[in-house]
Coordinates of C-alpha atoms in Angstrom, one line a residue:
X1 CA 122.8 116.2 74.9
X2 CA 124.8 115.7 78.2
X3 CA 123.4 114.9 81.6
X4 CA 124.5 118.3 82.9
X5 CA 123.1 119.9 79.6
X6 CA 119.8 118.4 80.4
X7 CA 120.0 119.6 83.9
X8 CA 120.7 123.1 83.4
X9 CA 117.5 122.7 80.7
X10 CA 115.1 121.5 82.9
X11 CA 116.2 124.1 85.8
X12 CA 115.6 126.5 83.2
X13 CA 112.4 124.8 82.3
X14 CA 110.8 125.2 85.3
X15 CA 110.2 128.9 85.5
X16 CA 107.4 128.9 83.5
X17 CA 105.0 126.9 84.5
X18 CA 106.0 128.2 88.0
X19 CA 104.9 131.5 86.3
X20 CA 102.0 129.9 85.2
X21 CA 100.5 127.9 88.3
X22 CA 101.3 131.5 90.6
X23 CA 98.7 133.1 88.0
X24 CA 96.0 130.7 87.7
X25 CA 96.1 130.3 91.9
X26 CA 96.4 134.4 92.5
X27 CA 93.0 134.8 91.9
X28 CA 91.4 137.3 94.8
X29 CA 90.1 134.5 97.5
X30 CA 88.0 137.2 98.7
X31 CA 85.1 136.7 96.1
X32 CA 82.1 134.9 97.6
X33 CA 80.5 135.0 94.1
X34 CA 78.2 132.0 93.6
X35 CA 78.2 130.1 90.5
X36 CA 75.0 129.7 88.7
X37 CA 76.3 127.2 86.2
X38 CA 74.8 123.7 85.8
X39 CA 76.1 120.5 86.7
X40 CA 78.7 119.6 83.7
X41 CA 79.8 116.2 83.3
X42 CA 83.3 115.5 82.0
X43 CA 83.8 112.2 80.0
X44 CA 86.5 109.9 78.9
X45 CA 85.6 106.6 77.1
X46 CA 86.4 104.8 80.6
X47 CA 85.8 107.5 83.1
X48 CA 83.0 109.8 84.6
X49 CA 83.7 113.1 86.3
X50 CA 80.9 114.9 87.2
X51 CA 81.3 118.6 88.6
X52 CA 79.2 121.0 90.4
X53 CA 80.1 124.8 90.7
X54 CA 76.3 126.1 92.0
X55 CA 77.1 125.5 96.0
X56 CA 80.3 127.5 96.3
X57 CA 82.8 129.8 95.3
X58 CA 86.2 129.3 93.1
X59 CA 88.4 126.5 95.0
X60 CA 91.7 128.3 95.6
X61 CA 94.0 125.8 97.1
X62 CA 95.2 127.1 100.5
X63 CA 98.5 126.4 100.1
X64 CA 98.5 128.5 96.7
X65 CA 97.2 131.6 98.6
X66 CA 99.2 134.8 98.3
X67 CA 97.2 136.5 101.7
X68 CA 99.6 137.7 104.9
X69 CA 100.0 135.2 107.3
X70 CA 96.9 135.2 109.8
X71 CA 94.9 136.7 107.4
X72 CA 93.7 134.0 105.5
X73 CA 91.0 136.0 103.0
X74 CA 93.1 139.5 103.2
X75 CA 91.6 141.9 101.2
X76 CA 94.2 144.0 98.7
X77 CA 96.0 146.8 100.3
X78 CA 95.5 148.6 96.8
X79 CA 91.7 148.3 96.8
X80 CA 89.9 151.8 97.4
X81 CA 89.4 153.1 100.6
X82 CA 85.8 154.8 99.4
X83 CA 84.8 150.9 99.0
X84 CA 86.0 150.1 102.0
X85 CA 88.4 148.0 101.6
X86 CA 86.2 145.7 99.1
X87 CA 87.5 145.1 95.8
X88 CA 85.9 147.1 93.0
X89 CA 86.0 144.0 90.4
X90 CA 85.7 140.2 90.3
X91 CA 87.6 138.2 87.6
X92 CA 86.7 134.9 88.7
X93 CA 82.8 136.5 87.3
X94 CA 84.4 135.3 83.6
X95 CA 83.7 131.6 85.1
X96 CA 80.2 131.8 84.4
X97 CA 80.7 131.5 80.5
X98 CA 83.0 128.4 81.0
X99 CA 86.3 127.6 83.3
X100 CA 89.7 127.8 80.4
X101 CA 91.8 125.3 81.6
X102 CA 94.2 124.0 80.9
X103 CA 92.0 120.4 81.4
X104 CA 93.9 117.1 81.4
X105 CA 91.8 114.2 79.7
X106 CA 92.1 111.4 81.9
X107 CA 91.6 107.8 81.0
X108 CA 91.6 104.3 83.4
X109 CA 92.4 101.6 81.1
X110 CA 92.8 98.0 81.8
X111 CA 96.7 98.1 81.0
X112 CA 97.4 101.6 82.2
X113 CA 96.1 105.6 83.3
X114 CA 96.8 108.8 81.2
X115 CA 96.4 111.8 80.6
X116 CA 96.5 113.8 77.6
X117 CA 97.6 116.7 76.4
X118 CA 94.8 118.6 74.2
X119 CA 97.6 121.8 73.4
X120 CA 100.3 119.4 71.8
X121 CA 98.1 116.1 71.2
X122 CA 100.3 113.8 72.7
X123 CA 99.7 112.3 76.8
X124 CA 101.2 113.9 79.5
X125 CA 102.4 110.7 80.9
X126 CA 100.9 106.8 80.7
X127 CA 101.1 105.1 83.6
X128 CA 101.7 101.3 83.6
X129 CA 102.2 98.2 86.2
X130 CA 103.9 94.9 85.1
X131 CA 104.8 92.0 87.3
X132 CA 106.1 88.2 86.8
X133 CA 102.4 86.9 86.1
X134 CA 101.0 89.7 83.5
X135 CA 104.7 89.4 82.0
X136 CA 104.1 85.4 81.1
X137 CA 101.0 85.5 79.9
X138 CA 100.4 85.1 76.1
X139 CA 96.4 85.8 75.6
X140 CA 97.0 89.1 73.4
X141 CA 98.4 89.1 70.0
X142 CA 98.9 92.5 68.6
X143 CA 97.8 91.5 65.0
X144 CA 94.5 91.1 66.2
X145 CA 94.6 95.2 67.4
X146 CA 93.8 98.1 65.6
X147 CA 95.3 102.0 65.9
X148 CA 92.1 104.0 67.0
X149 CA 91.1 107.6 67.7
X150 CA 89.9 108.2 71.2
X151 CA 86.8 109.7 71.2
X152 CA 86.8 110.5 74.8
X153 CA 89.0 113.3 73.8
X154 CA 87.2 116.1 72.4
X155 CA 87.0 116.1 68.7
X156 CA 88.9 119.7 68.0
X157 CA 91.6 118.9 70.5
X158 CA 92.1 115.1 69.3
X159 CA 95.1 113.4 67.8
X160 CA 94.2 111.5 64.6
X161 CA 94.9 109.0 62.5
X162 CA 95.3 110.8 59.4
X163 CA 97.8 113.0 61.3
X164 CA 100.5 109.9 61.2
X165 CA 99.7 109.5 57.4
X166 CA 102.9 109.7 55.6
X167 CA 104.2 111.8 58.2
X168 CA 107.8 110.2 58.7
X169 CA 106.9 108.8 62.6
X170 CA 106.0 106.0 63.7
X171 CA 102.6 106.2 66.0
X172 CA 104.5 105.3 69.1
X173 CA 103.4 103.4 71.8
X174 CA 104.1 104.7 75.2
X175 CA 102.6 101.9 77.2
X176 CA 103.9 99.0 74.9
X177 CA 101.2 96.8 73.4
X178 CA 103.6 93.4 74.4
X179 CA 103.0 94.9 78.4
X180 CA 99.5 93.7 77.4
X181 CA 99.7 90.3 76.3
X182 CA 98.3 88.7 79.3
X183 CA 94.4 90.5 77.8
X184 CA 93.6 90.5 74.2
X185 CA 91.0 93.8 75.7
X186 CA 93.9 94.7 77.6
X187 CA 96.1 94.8 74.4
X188 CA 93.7 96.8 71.7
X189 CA 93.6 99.5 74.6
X190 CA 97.0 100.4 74.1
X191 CA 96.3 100.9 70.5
X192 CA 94.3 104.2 71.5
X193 CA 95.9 107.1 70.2
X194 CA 96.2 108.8 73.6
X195 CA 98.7 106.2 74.1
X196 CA 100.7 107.3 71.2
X197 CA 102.8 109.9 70.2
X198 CA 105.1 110.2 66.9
X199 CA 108.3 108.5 66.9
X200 CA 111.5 108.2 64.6
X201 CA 111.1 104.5 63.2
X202 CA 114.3 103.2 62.3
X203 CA 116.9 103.5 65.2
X204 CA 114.2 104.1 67.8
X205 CA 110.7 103.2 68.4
X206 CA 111.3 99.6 66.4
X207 CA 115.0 99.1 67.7
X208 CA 116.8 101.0 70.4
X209 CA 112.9 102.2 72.1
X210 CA 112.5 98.7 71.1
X211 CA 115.0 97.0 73.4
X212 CA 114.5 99.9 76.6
X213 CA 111.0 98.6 76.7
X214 CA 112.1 94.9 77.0
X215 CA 114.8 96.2 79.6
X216 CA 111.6 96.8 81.9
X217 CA 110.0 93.8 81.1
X218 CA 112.9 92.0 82.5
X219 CA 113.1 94.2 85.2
X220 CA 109.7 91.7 86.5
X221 CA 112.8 89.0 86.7
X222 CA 114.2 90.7 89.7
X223 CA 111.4 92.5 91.4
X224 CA 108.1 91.2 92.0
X225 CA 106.1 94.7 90.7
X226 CA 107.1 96.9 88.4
X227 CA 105.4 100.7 87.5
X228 CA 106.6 103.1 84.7
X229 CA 105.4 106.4 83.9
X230 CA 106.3 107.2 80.0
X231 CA 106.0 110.6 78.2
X232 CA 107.4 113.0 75.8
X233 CA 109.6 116.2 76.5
X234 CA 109.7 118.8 74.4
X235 CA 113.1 120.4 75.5
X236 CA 115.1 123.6 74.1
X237 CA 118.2 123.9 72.2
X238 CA 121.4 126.1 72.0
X239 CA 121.0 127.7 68.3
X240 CA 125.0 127.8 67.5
X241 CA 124.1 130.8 65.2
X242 CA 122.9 133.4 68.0
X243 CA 124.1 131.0 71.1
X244 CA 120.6 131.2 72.5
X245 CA 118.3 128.6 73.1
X246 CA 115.3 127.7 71.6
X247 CA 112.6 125.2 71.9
X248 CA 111.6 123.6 68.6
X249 CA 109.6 121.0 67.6
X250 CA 107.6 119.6 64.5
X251 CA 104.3 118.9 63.9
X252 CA 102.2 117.0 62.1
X253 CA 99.0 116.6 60.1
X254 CA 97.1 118.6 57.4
X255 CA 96.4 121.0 58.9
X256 CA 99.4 120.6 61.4
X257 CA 97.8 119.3 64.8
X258 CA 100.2 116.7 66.8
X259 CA 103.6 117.8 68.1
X260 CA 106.4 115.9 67.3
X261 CA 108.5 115.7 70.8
X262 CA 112.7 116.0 70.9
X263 CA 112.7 113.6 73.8
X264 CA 111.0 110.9 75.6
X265 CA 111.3 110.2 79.5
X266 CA 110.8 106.7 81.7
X267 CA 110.2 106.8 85.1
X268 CA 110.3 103.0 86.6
X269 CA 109.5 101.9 90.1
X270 CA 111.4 98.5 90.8
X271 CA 108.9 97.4 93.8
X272 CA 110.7 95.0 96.2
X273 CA 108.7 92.3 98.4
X274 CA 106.4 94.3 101.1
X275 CA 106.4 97.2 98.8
X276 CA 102.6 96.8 98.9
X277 CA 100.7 100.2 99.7
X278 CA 100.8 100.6 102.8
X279 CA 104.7 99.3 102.6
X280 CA 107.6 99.9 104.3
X281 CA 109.6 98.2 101.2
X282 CA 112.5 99.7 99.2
X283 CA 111.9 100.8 95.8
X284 CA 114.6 101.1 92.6
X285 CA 113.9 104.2 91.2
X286 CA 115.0 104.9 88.0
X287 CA 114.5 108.0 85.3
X288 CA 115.6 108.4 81.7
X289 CA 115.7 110.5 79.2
X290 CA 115.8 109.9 75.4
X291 CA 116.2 111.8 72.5
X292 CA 113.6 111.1 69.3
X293 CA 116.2 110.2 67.3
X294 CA 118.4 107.4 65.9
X295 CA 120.5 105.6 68.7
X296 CA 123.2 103.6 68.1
X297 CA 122.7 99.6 69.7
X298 CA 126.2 99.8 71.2
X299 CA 125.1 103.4 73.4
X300 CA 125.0 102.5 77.1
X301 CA 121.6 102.7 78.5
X302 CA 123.0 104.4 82.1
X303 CA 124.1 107.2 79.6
X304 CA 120.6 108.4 79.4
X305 CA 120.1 107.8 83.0
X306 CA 119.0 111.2 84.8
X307 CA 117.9 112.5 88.1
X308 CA 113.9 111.9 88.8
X309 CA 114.3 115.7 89.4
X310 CA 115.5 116.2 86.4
X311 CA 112.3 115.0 84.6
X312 CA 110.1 116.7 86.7
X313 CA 111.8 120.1 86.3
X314 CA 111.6 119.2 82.5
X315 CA 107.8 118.0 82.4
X316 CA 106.3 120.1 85.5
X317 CA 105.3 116.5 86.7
X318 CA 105.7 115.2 90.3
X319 CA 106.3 111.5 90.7
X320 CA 107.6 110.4 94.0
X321 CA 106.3 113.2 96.2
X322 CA 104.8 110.5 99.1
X323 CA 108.0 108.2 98.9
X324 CA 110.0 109.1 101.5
X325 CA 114.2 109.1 100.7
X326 CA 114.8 106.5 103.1
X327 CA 112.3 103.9 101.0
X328 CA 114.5 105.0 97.9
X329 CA 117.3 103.0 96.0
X330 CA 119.2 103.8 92.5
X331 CA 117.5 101.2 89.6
X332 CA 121.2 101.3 88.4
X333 CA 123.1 100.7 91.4
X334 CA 120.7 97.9 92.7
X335 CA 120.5 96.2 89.2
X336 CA 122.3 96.1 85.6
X337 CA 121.1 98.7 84.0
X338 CA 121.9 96.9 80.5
X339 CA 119.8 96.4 77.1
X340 CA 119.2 92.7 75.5
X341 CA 120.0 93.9 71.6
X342 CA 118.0 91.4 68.6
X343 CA 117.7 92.7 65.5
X344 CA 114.3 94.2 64.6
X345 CA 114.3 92.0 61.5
X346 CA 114.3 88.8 63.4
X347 CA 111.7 90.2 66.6
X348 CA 109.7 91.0 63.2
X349 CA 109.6 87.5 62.0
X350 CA 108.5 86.2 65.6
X351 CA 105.2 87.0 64.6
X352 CA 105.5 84.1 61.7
X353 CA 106.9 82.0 64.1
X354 CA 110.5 81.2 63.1
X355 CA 112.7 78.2 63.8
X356 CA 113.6 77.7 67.7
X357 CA 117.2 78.4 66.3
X358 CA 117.0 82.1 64.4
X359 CA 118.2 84.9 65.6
X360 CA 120.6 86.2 68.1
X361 CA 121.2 88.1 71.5
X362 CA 123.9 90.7 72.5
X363 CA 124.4 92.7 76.2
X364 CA 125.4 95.9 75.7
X365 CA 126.6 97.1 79.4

């Protein structure tokens, strides 16, 4: 898929869920109705979110509002004038049987933040921070972790093991376990299957996904700090039989439960020194966009390199909203953007520790 493909794709993308966010905010602000519901408490296996809807009505945001300027609660110019003006009926009464959604599951981990996706199974996005120190340390070994369920999710909306069984994919990490290695705690939270989604193996998530992951750990060689934001796109293509696109994607388990995504994005955030929050620092901002599929060693890593936009328009995700443009740089015009290539054979034998001599290196630029 070319760059301009993928933008015209995520342009494209982008009217629905605008669709979507103008319904769920056009709810009639002019309801005072009180909830009666009690306190609910929201859990994830690391984080507390306690909500109470008895004090007041539905939050609309203000900036979502649909009302005439300087008339901030308008009242419907189709509502019955017998009524006065009032509206004769109250959606926002179906609350007191339970709010819908869509609710993102959100977890704080020692290594990274997600959220997770209970329609498709798979996170939203992982977030991550690496620097020089967390890179060099060595207290984690991943043969000492274990892939586990995350019971913070719901049961009915959770990914599971048995879903990966023989499925073809690899359970793929989207915070990498070696970001880790400076915990061992750290390191078996990555393991969490709201870290994961499924993966082509061979070609991918154990070699080229492989090598884009030690890309950023190098990136810690250049800049001080280091943040990623990994997740999966789910994006459409042109069926050559009808010429019309189509979004279609796997999915897995018995019965089916996790989608299987067509593409995987990075975000990164090359911090330079005084990038510190506050900061008036530069940051290297780079976004990429990879197809779940085989990729050749020799491909050129800025091939799959993308406008930020691009991915946001794609995944309805905002990532630098608060950075202003003058704080911004290109990853790939302020530093190589090229992959370190080893074969996975030999990266697999580290773990036995091999002779100081074995294996090999190759840039690919």
């Amino acid at each position: 898929m070319s760059k301009s493909t993928f933008a015209i794709i995520a342009a494209c993308s982008a009217g629905a869920g605008a669709a979507l966010t103008a319904a769920m905010y056009s709810l009639p602000t002019q309801s005072e109705r009180k909830l009666s519901t009690p306190t609910q408490t929201l859990s994830t296996t690391t984080t507390t979110i306690s909500t109470n809807a008895t004090s007041a009505p539905i939050p609309i945001p203000s900036r979502q509002g649909f009302s005439p300027v300087g008339q901030p609660n308008a009242l419907s110019t189709s509502a019955p004038a017998a009524l006065g003006g009032l509206s004769p009926v109250d959606p926002a009464g179906l609350f007191e049987y339970g709010f819908p959604g869509p609710v993102a599951d959100l977890a704080t981990r020692q290594a990274l933040v997600s959220s997770f996706d209970r329609r498709l199974r798979n996170p939203h996005w992982v977030i991550e921070h690496i620097t020089p120190a967390s890179v060099a340390m060595r207290d984690g070994d991943r043969k000492h972790s274990v892939f586990i369920e995350d019971d913070g999710v719901p049961e009915k909306f959770r990914a599971k093991l048995k879903d990966y069984f023989r499925s073809g994919y690899d359970r793929g990490h989207q915070v990498p376990a070696a970001d880790a290695k400076w915990s061992q705690s750290a390191m078996d939270e990555t393991f969490f299957l709201t870290n994961m989604a499924p993966q082509v193996g061979e070609g991918f998530n154990r070699d080229y996904w492989a090598h884009f992951e030690d890309f950023c750990r190098r990136l810690t060689q250049r800049y001080p700090s280091v943040r990623i934001v990994t997740g999966p796109l789910y994006l459409p293509k042109r069926d050559p039989a009808d010429n019309k696109w189509y979004v279609r994607y796997e999915v897995i388990g018995n019965p089916p439960n996790v989608a299987v995504p067509t593409h995987f994005y990075k975000v990164i955030f090359a911090e330079e020194e005084g990038s510190g929050s506050p900061s008036t620092g530069k940051v290297a901002i780079g976004a990429f966009v990879l197809p779940n599929a085989p990729i050749p060693n020799e491909k050129p890593l800025a091939d799959f390199e993308v406008p930020i936009e691009a991915v946001e328009r794609a995944s309805g995700l905002e990532f630098a909203s608060k950075l202003p443009p003058q704080r911004r740089k290109r990853l790939c015009a302020d530093t190589s953007c090229a992959l370190i290539i080893k074969d996975y054979a030999d990266r697999q034998k580290a773990f036995k520790s091999p002779p100081a001599n074995a294996g090999g290196a190759l840039v690919k630029r």
